[in-house]
Short mmCIF file of C-alpha atoms and ligand atoms in Angstrom, two decimals:
data_model
loop_
_atom_site.label_atom_id
_atom_site.label_comp_id
_atom_site.label_asym_id
_atom_site.label_seq_id
_atom_site.Cartn_x
_atom_site.Cartn_y
_atom_site.Cartn_z
CA MET A 293 75.35 117.18 84.95
CA SER A 294 73.90 120.26 83.25
CA LYS A 295 70.16 120.51 82.60
CA LEU A 296 70.84 120.42 78.89
CA SER A 297 72.91 117.22 79.19
CA GLU A 298 70.01 115.61 81.04
CA ILE A 299 67.69 116.42 78.14
CA GLU A 300 70.21 115.14 75.60
CA ILE A 301 70.67 111.88 77.48
CA LEU A 302 66.90 111.38 77.76
CA ALA A 303 66.56 112.07 74.03
CA GLU A 304 69.28 109.54 73.26
CA ARG A 305 67.69 106.88 75.47
CA ASN A 306 64.22 107.49 74.01
CA PRO A 307 64.73 107.80 70.26
CA ASP A 308 61.02 107.23 69.60
CA ILE A 309 60.10 110.45 71.47
CA PRO A 310 61.38 113.54 69.60
CA ILE A 311 63.60 115.90 71.56
CA GLU A 312 61.25 118.85 70.94
CA VAL A 313 58.47 116.87 72.62
CA ILE A 314 60.71 116.09 75.59
CA VAL A 315 61.50 119.81 75.93
CA LYS A 316 57.81 120.70 75.59
CA GLU A 317 56.85 118.38 78.44
CA ASP A 318 59.68 119.74 80.56
CA LEU A 319 58.48 123.30 79.92
CA LEU A 320 54.96 122.32 80.92
CA ARG A 321 56.12 120.70 84.15
CA GLN A 322 58.68 123.35 85.11
CA GLY A 323 57.32 126.56 83.61
CA ILE A 324 59.18 129.34 81.84
CA ALA A 325 61.07 132.43 83.07
CA TRP A 326 61.19 135.59 80.95
CA SER A 327 63.81 138.30 80.73
CA ARG A 328 62.53 141.86 81.05
CA GLU A 329 63.28 142.54 77.37
CA ALA A 330 61.56 139.35 76.20
CA LEU A 331 58.45 140.26 78.16
CA ALA A 332 58.40 143.71 76.61
CA PHE A 333 58.75 142.08 73.19
CA ALA A 334 55.92 139.62 73.91
CA ALA A 335 53.51 142.29 75.07
CA ASP A 336 52.81 143.13 71.42
CA TYR A 337 51.46 139.63 70.78
CA LYS A 338 48.52 137.56 71.99
CA ARG A 339 48.68 137.61 75.77
CA LYS A 340 47.73 135.06 78.36
CA ALA A 341 43.96 135.33 78.86
CA TYR A 342 43.77 133.19 82.02
CA PHE A 343 40.94 131.35 80.40
CA ILE A 344 40.11 129.09 83.39
CA PHE A 345 42.89 128.11 85.82
CA SER A 346 46.08 130.09 86.42
CA PHE A 347 48.32 127.49 84.77
CA ASP A 348 51.25 129.28 86.43
CA MET A 349 53.80 128.06 88.96
CA VAL A 350 53.85 131.29 90.85
CA SER A 351 50.96 133.40 92.10
CA ILE A 352 50.47 136.92 90.78
CA SER A 353 51.77 138.33 94.06
CA GLY A 354 55.14 136.69 93.29
CA MET A 355 55.46 138.11 89.76
CA GLU A 356 57.96 140.90 90.14
CA GLN A 357 57.86 141.81 86.45
CA ARG A 358 54.04 141.69 86.29
CA GLU A 359 54.38 138.76 83.95
CA ASN A 360 50.65 138.04 84.25
CA LEU A 361 49.91 141.14 82.16
CA LYS A 362 52.60 140.70 79.51
CA ALA A 363 53.35 137.04 78.90
CA PRO A 364 51.97 135.36 75.78
CA GLU A 365 49.33 132.65 75.80
CA GLU A 366 51.62 130.25 73.99
CA ILE A 367 54.98 130.03 72.32
CA ARG A 368 55.99 128.02 69.27
CA LEU A 369 59.44 126.52 69.31
CA GLU A 370 61.22 125.93 66.04
CA GLY A 371 64.69 125.44 64.55
CA GLY A 372 67.65 126.24 66.78
CA ALA A 373 70.52 124.01 67.86
CA TYR A 374 68.46 120.81 67.56
CA ASN A 375 66.52 121.80 64.45
CA PHE A 376 63.16 121.53 66.18
CA HIS A 377 60.00 120.88 64.21
CA PRO A 378 57.44 123.44 65.36
CA VAL A 379 55.84 122.61 68.72
CA VAL A 380 53.26 124.84 70.43
CA VAL A 381 53.62 125.19 74.19
CA SER A 382 51.29 126.83 76.68
CA VAL A 383 53.12 129.47 78.75
CA ARG A 384 53.26 128.57 82.44
CA LEU A 385 55.06 131.30 84.29
CA ASN A 386 57.81 130.43 86.73
CA PRO A 387 60.57 132.99 87.36
CA ASP A 388 62.65 130.19 88.96
CA SER A 389 62.49 127.86 85.96
CA PRO A 390 65.79 126.75 84.38
CA TYR A 391 64.12 127.56 81.05
CA ARG A 392 64.24 131.21 80.11
CA VAL A 393 63.09 133.19 77.08
CA GLU A 394 65.45 136.00 76.10
CA THR A 395 65.75 138.42 73.22
CA GLU A 396 68.41 137.99 70.57
CA GLY A 397 68.45 140.86 68.15
CA ASN A 398 64.93 141.21 66.86
CA SER A 399 63.70 137.82 67.94
CA LEU A 400 63.29 135.52 70.92
CA VAL A 401 65.21 132.43 71.91
CA LEU A 402 64.59 129.72 74.50
CA LYS A 403 67.55 128.90 76.72
CA LEU A 404 68.11 126.12 79.20
CA GLY A 405 70.71 126.80 81.84
CA GLY A 406 71.97 129.61 79.60
CA ALA A 407 72.36 127.43 76.48
CA PRO A 408 70.18 128.32 73.47
CA ILE A 409 67.80 125.56 72.47
CA ALA A 410 65.27 126.84 69.94
CA ASP A 411 63.83 129.92 68.32
CA VAL A 412 60.64 131.24 69.90
CA GLN A 413 57.74 132.45 67.81
CA LEU A 414 54.67 134.23 69.09
CA GLN A 415 51.18 134.50 67.73
CA LYS A 416 49.79 137.90 66.76
CA ALA A 417 46.65 138.82 68.67
CA PRO A 418 43.77 138.26 66.26
CA GLU A 419 41.93 141.33 65.05
CA PHE A 420 38.86 140.46 67.12
CA TYR A 421 40.89 140.71 70.35
CA ASN A 422 40.46 144.49 70.06
CA ARG A 423 36.73 144.38 69.41
CA THR A 424 34.15 145.09 72.10
CA LEU A 425 30.65 143.80 72.72
CA SER A 426 27.66 146.11 73.05
CA ASN A 427 28.11 146.02 76.84
CA GLY A 428 31.69 147.28 76.49
CA ARG A 429 33.47 144.01 77.34
CA LEU A 430 36.34 142.94 75.13
CA VAL A 431 35.83 139.83 73.00
CA PRO A 432 38.81 137.96 74.56
CA GLU A 433 37.30 138.36 78.04
CA ILE A 434 34.40 136.26 76.79
CA ALA A 435 35.88 134.12 74.02
CA PRO A 436 39.70 133.84 74.09
CA THR A 437 41.42 131.44 71.73
CA ILE A 438 44.12 128.92 72.56
CA GLU A 439 45.92 126.14 70.64
CA TRP A 440 47.40 128.74 68.31
CA GLY A 441 43.97 130.10 67.48
CA TYR A 442 42.31 126.72 66.82
CA LEU A 443 40.07 126.55 69.90
CA ILE A 444 37.70 129.18 71.32
CA TYR A 445 37.56 128.59 75.06
CA LEU A 446 34.24 129.50 76.68
CA THR A 447 34.43 129.30 80.46
CA ALA A 448 30.79 130.10 81.14
CA PHE A 449 31.20 129.83 84.94
CA ARG A 450 34.57 130.82 86.36
CA LEU A 451 34.06 129.26 89.77
CA CYS A 452 33.44 125.72 90.95
CA GLN A 453 31.04 124.66 93.67
CA TYR A 454 33.27 121.82 94.92
CA PRO A 455 36.01 124.04 96.41
CA ALA A 456 33.34 126.38 97.75
CA ALA A 457 32.04 123.37 99.70
CA GLY A 458 35.55 122.34 100.81
CA GLU A 459 35.65 119.43 98.33
CA GLY A 460 37.66 120.85 95.44
CA CYS A 461 40.06 118.70 93.44
CA LEU A 462 43.38 119.08 95.20
CA TYR A 463 45.35 120.00 92.06
CA CYS A 464 42.92 122.72 90.94
CA ASP A 465 43.13 126.46 91.59
CA ILE A 466 39.99 127.61 89.77
CA ASN A 467 38.42 129.59 92.63
CA GLU A 468 41.74 130.89 93.96
CA ASN A 469 42.72 131.99 90.48
CA TYR A 470 39.41 133.82 90.14
CA ARG A 471 40.15 135.69 93.38
CA GLN A 472 43.73 136.61 92.49
CA GLN A 473 42.74 137.81 89.03
CA LYS A 474 39.93 139.95 90.44
CA ASN A 475 42.29 141.39 93.05
CA ALA A 476 44.81 142.17 90.30
CA GLY A 477 42.16 144.13 88.42
CA ARG A 478 41.43 141.72 85.58
CA PRO A 479 37.83 142.17 84.39
CA TYR A 480 36.68 138.71 85.43
CA ALA A 481 32.97 138.06 85.95
CA PRO A 482 31.88 134.78 87.54
CA VAL A 483 29.28 134.05 84.85
CA LYS A 484 29.27 134.88 81.15
CA SER A 485 25.78 135.40 79.84
CA VAL A 486 24.52 133.37 76.90
CA GLU A 487 23.89 136.63 75.04
CA GLU A 488 27.44 137.92 75.37
CA VAL A 489 28.91 134.56 74.37
CA VAL A 490 26.80 134.49 71.22
CA GLU A 491 27.63 138.12 70.45
CA ALA A 492 31.36 137.43 70.85
CA LEU A 493 31.11 134.42 68.56
CA GLU A 494 29.21 136.39 65.95
CA ILE A 495 32.11 138.87 65.87
CA ILE A 496 34.66 136.05 65.64
CA ALA A 497 32.69 134.30 62.89
CA SER A 498 32.63 137.50 60.85
CA VAL A 499 36.40 138.02 60.80
CA ASP A 500 38.27 134.87 61.82
CA GLY A 501 39.40 131.93 59.73
CA GLU A 502 41.68 130.27 62.28
CA SER A 503 39.29 128.93 64.91
CA LYS A 504 37.84 125.51 64.15
CA ALA A 505 36.30 124.44 67.45
CA TYR A 506 34.86 125.83 70.66
CA THR A 507 34.57 124.34 74.12
CA VAL A 508 31.80 125.22 76.56
CA THR A 509 33.02 124.57 80.08
CA GLY A 510 33.44 125.96 83.58
CA GLY A 511 33.32 124.91 87.20
CA SER A 512 31.07 122.11 88.38
CA ILE A 513 27.57 122.88 89.59
CA THR A 514 26.69 120.50 92.38
CA GLU A 515 23.71 122.42 93.68
CA THR A 516 22.24 125.07 91.39
CA LEU A 517 23.51 128.21 89.69
CA GLU A 518 21.01 130.92 88.88
CA GLY A 519 18.42 128.30 89.81
CA LYS A 520 19.74 125.81 87.25
CA SER A 521 21.40 122.41 87.49
CA GLU A 522 24.69 121.75 85.68
CA ILE A 523 23.02 120.48 82.51
CA ASP A 524 20.35 123.20 82.54
CA PHE A 525 22.98 125.91 82.99
CA TYR A 526 25.53 124.79 80.41
CA VAL A 527 23.37 123.33 77.66
CA ARG A 528 21.89 126.78 76.93
CA TYR A 529 25.22 128.00 75.54
CA THR A 530 25.52 125.31 72.90
CA GLU A 531 21.84 125.59 72.06
CA ALA A 532 22.13 129.34 71.49
CA ILE A 533 25.41 129.14 69.56
CA GLU A 534 24.19 126.37 67.28
CA ARG A 535 20.89 128.14 66.71
CA ARG A 536 22.69 131.33 65.67
CA LEU A 537 25.75 129.86 63.92
CA PRO A 538 24.91 126.24 63.14
CA GLY A 539 27.90 124.03 62.42
CA ARG A 540 30.34 126.96 62.23
CA TRP A 541 32.76 125.19 64.58
CA ILE A 542 33.25 121.73 66.05
CA SER A 543 31.22 121.98 69.24
CA LYS A 544 32.73 120.54 72.43
CA ALA A 545 31.60 120.48 76.05
CA ALA A 546 33.82 119.76 79.07
CA LEU A 547 31.48 119.03 81.97
CA GLN A 548 31.10 116.44 84.68
CA ALA A 549 30.15 112.87 83.79
CA LEU A 550 26.40 113.33 83.52
CA PRO A 551 23.55 110.81 83.51
CA LYS A 552 22.58 109.49 80.10
CA ASP A 553 19.44 111.61 79.73
CA ASP A 554 21.50 114.76 80.31
CA VAL A 555 24.12 113.58 77.84
CA LYS A 556 21.36 113.14 75.26
CA ARG A 557 20.42 116.78 75.79
CA LEU A 558 24.00 117.85 75.06
CA LYS A 559 23.94 115.85 71.87
CA ALA A 560 20.54 117.26 70.86
CA ALA A 561 21.86 120.79 71.46
CA GLY A 562 24.65 120.23 68.94
CA VAL A 563 27.62 119.14 71.07
CA GLN A 564 29.85 116.87 68.97
CA ILE A 565 32.66 116.07 71.43
CA TYR A 566 32.10 115.43 75.12
CA HIS A 567 34.86 115.66 77.76
CA PRO A 568 33.66 114.05 81.01
CA ASN A 569 37.08 114.48 82.57
CA PHE A 570 38.30 111.55 84.63
CA GLU A 571 41.50 113.18 85.97
CA ILE A 572 43.15 110.24 87.81
CA TRP A 573 42.66 106.56 87.09
CA ASN A 574 43.75 105.00 90.39
CA ALA A 575 40.75 104.47 92.70
CA ARG A 576 42.51 105.47 95.92
CA LEU A 577 43.93 108.64 94.39
CA PHE A 578 40.64 109.54 92.71
CA GLU A 579 39.00 109.40 96.16
CA THR A 580 41.78 111.36 97.81
CA TYR A 581 42.51 114.02 95.21
CA CYS A 582 38.99 114.48 93.75
CA PRO A 583 36.95 114.30 96.97
CA GLY A 584 33.95 116.18 95.60
CA LYS A 585 33.62 114.07 92.48
CA ALA A 586 34.16 110.92 94.53
CA ARG A 587 31.45 111.82 97.05
CA HIS A 588 28.98 113.39 94.67
CA THR A 589 29.13 110.89 91.81
CA GLY A 590 31.65 108.21 92.76
CA ARG A 591 34.33 106.65 90.58
CA ASP A 592 32.33 103.60 89.44
CA GLU A 593 29.37 105.74 88.46
CA TRP A 594 31.72 108.20 86.70
CA ILE A 595 33.10 105.34 84.61
CA SER A 596 29.65 103.99 83.91
CA ARG A 597 28.50 107.45 82.75
CA ILE A 598 31.49 107.75 80.41
CA LEU A 599 30.53 104.45 78.83
CA GLY A 600 26.90 105.58 78.69
CA ALA A 601 28.02 108.75 76.90
CA ALA A 602 29.85 106.58 74.37
CA ASP A 603 26.48 105.02 73.46
CA VAL A 604 25.10 108.51 72.81
CA PHE A 605 27.99 110.24 71.08
CA GLY A 606 29.93 107.31 69.63
CA ALA A 607 32.93 106.20 71.66
CA GLU A 608 35.51 108.17 69.66
CA ASN A 609 33.66 111.40 70.47
CA VAL A 610 33.95 110.86 74.22
CA ILE A 611 37.31 112.22 75.34
CA PRO A 612 37.88 112.19 79.10
CA ASN A 613 40.89 114.17 80.28
CA PHE A 614 43.55 112.88 82.66
CA VAL A 615 45.73 115.31 84.64
CA ALA A 616 49.02 113.68 83.73
CA GLY A 617 51.47 113.45 86.58
CA VAL A 618 49.19 114.30 89.46
CA GLU A 619 49.15 110.61 90.41
CA MET A 620 52.76 111.15 91.52
CA ALA A 621 51.95 114.16 93.70
CA PRO A 622 52.81 113.81 97.37
CA PRO A 623 51.55 112.97 99.91
CA ALA A 624 49.37 110.15 98.56
CA GLY A 625 50.73 109.75 95.02
CA PHE A 626 52.79 106.90 93.61
CA GLU A 627 56.45 107.12 94.54
CA SER A 628 57.78 105.32 91.49
CA VAL A 629 57.37 106.13 87.82
CA ASP A 630 56.81 102.40 87.16
CA ALA A 631 53.79 102.29 89.45
CA ALA A 632 52.32 105.55 88.13
CA ILE A 633 52.66 104.47 84.50
CA ALA A 634 51.24 101.02 85.25
CA SER A 635 48.19 102.63 86.81
CA THR A 636 47.49 105.10 84.02
CA ALA A 637 48.23 102.43 81.39
CA GLU A 638 45.47 100.37 82.99
CA GLY A 639 43.09 103.32 82.59
CA LEU A 640 44.10 103.81 78.97
CA GLU A 641 43.61 100.11 78.28
CA PHE A 642 40.19 100.19 79.92
CA PHE A 643 38.90 103.10 77.87
CA MET A 644 40.69 102.53 74.60
CA SER A 645 39.66 98.86 74.43
CA ARG A 646 36.11 100.25 74.40
CA GLY A 647 36.90 102.86 71.76
CA VAL A 648 36.82 105.82 74.18
CA LEU A 649 39.73 108.22 73.59
CA PRO A 650 41.23 109.70 76.77
CA ARG A 651 43.70 112.55 76.48
CA PHE A 652 46.04 114.40 78.83
CA THR A 653 46.92 117.78 80.13
CA THR A 654 50.32 117.88 81.78
CA TRP A 655 49.83 118.73 85.44
CA CYS A 656 50.85 122.28 86.34
CA PRO A 657 51.60 122.44 90.07
CA GLU A 658 49.82 125.72 90.80
CA PRO A 659 50.85 127.18 94.15
CA LEU A 660 47.30 128.26 94.94
CA SER A 661 46.13 124.64 94.75
CA ALA A 662 46.51 122.20 97.63
CA LEU A 663 48.94 119.90 95.78
CA GLY A 664 50.91 122.56 93.96
CA LYS A 665 52.40 124.44 96.87
CA GLU A 666 55.78 122.75 96.61
CA ARG A 667 55.81 123.10 92.81
CA ARG A 668 57.00 119.51 92.48
CA GLY A 669 55.71 118.02 89.25
CA ALA A 670 56.21 114.43 88.16
CA PRO A 671 59.66 113.49 86.79
CA LEU A 672 60.26 114.11 83.10
CA GLU A 673 60.80 110.40 82.57
CA TYR A 674 57.18 109.84 83.59
CA TYR A 675 55.92 112.05 80.74
CA ILE A 676 58.13 110.37 78.18
CA ARG A 677 56.86 106.95 79.18
CA LEU A 678 53.27 108.15 79.34
CA LEU A 679 53.42 109.44 75.77
CA ARG A 680 54.82 106.12 74.64
CA VAL A 681 52.13 104.04 76.35
CA TYR A 682 49.46 106.42 75.05
CA ARG A 683 50.67 106.15 71.47
CA ASP A 684 51.15 102.37 71.70
CA THR A 685 47.70 101.74 73.19
CA MET A 686 46.13 103.93 70.49
CA ALA A 687 47.94 101.84 67.89
CA LYS A 688 46.98 98.55 69.55
CA TYR A 689 43.28 99.39 69.19
CA LYS A 690 43.75 101.13 65.83
CA LEU A 691 42.09 104.28 67.14
CA PRO A 692 41.95 107.51 65.14
CA ALA A 693 43.53 110.74 66.39
CA PRO A 694 41.01 112.51 68.62
CA ARG A 695 38.76 114.88 66.70
CA GLY A 696 38.56 118.55 67.62
CA TYR A 697 42.29 119.13 68.16
CA GLY A 698 43.43 119.94 64.68
CA GLU A 699 45.97 117.93 62.78
CA PRO A 700 48.04 115.37 64.66
CA GLY A 701 51.75 114.86 64.20
CA LEU A 702 55.08 116.45 64.93
CA GLY A 703 55.33 119.90 63.37
CA ARG A 704 51.57 120.15 62.82
CA ALA A 705 49.89 119.68 66.22
CA VAL A 706 48.66 122.77 68.08
CA PHE A 707 47.44 121.32 71.36
CA SER A 708 49.59 123.20 73.83
CA VAL A 709 49.08 121.72 77.31
CA SER A 710 50.46 118.29 76.57
CA SER A 711 52.15 116.51 73.68
CA PHE A 712 49.69 113.70 72.99
CA MET A 713 48.87 115.19 69.57
CA ASP A 714 52.54 115.81 68.72
CA ILE A 715 53.44 112.13 69.00
CA LEU A 716 50.54 110.65 66.99
S1 LIG B 899 35.60 119.75 89.33
FE1 LIG B 899 37.64 119.77 90.24
S2 LIG B 899 39.04 120.22 88.50
FE2 LIG B 899 36.97 120.80 87.86
S3 LIG B 899 36.85 122.97 88.33
FE3 LIG B 899 35.97 121.86 90.09
S4 LIG B 899 37.66 121.63 91.54
FE4 LIG B 899 38.54 122.18 89.51
#
């Protein structure tokens, strides 16, 4: 059976999940190959900024066309043989993917196994991508945008202290990505100063009308960084931004699950949405695949802190991320889709029944991470069923679409690393 027939059969069997969403999830789990001409075409648009992890299925050393320097941050699929509504997809490079972007005349098209599927649109680099700070660094080095320009992504610390201590999450390549980018000559610095972040945002605020939210995030600080604990280090960014540009954007912070007093400091600084990312619901897999978090905080305490944060922020403003699909990663993951979905459904039920709104990023098996070496993501069927159980559990508890992601709904959503907003 051809790859395209597989997609068509899945779409037929799952009429409640639009075919463009099925293709989006497949692109996120398998990555995208680019023809030489398509890459040359894309180089004139907003390029991949490598804003935290690699989110690629091949390391830079394996990119024969130097895709890391030319590929776009995201693509938007539209029209084509199946009359797609627009869906925005993060670009995960994989020269071996069955999906390939090629040129056709003066435009781009996505093909699967050689068959055209949809037109590909790219986003122009915003004007501020060419602007520099007073220290000579380019604005996108400090404050790139993703989600089609909606979200400014502020990775204040590009490394994580868990992998440095041999306890990194097994699906994560943050420190390895830092090393490969530095070796490839990208101007990465481990820490962004508060001053340069504020200066970059001042420039963006003066010229940009697209961005509506920013996220302050970075690697975990288990000891200290520059003499500061995790809360002391990260809270300064929001404080400074909100002092200088109060309420200009929806303010989000993606940090560890912190004790309640620290969470109150985030709130006092101006954070509106808190992402204490949970990653994997199953207790055994949380212990195995997130060894640092399990040892340092522990799963029960992590859950208790999420619920404590809901008291501070309001439950709907606490949005823990799950890495969708990693619970099926060998060697310890679930072997059946049924078991994996049952486990994550339990996690969704637990949080959503309390008003907390989890969300997903589709796992990208990065070869520089411990679990990504074989580049074997979860089956596509898993993602289809996960979206369904997510949407149905949201409906069961009458929960609103998560705030800080733009508009929900097919054709309108911009969240690019999973489809949870496309199906609401
Ligand atoms: S806490 Fe885990 S997922 Fe987050 S940056 Fe560190 S190693 Fe990666």
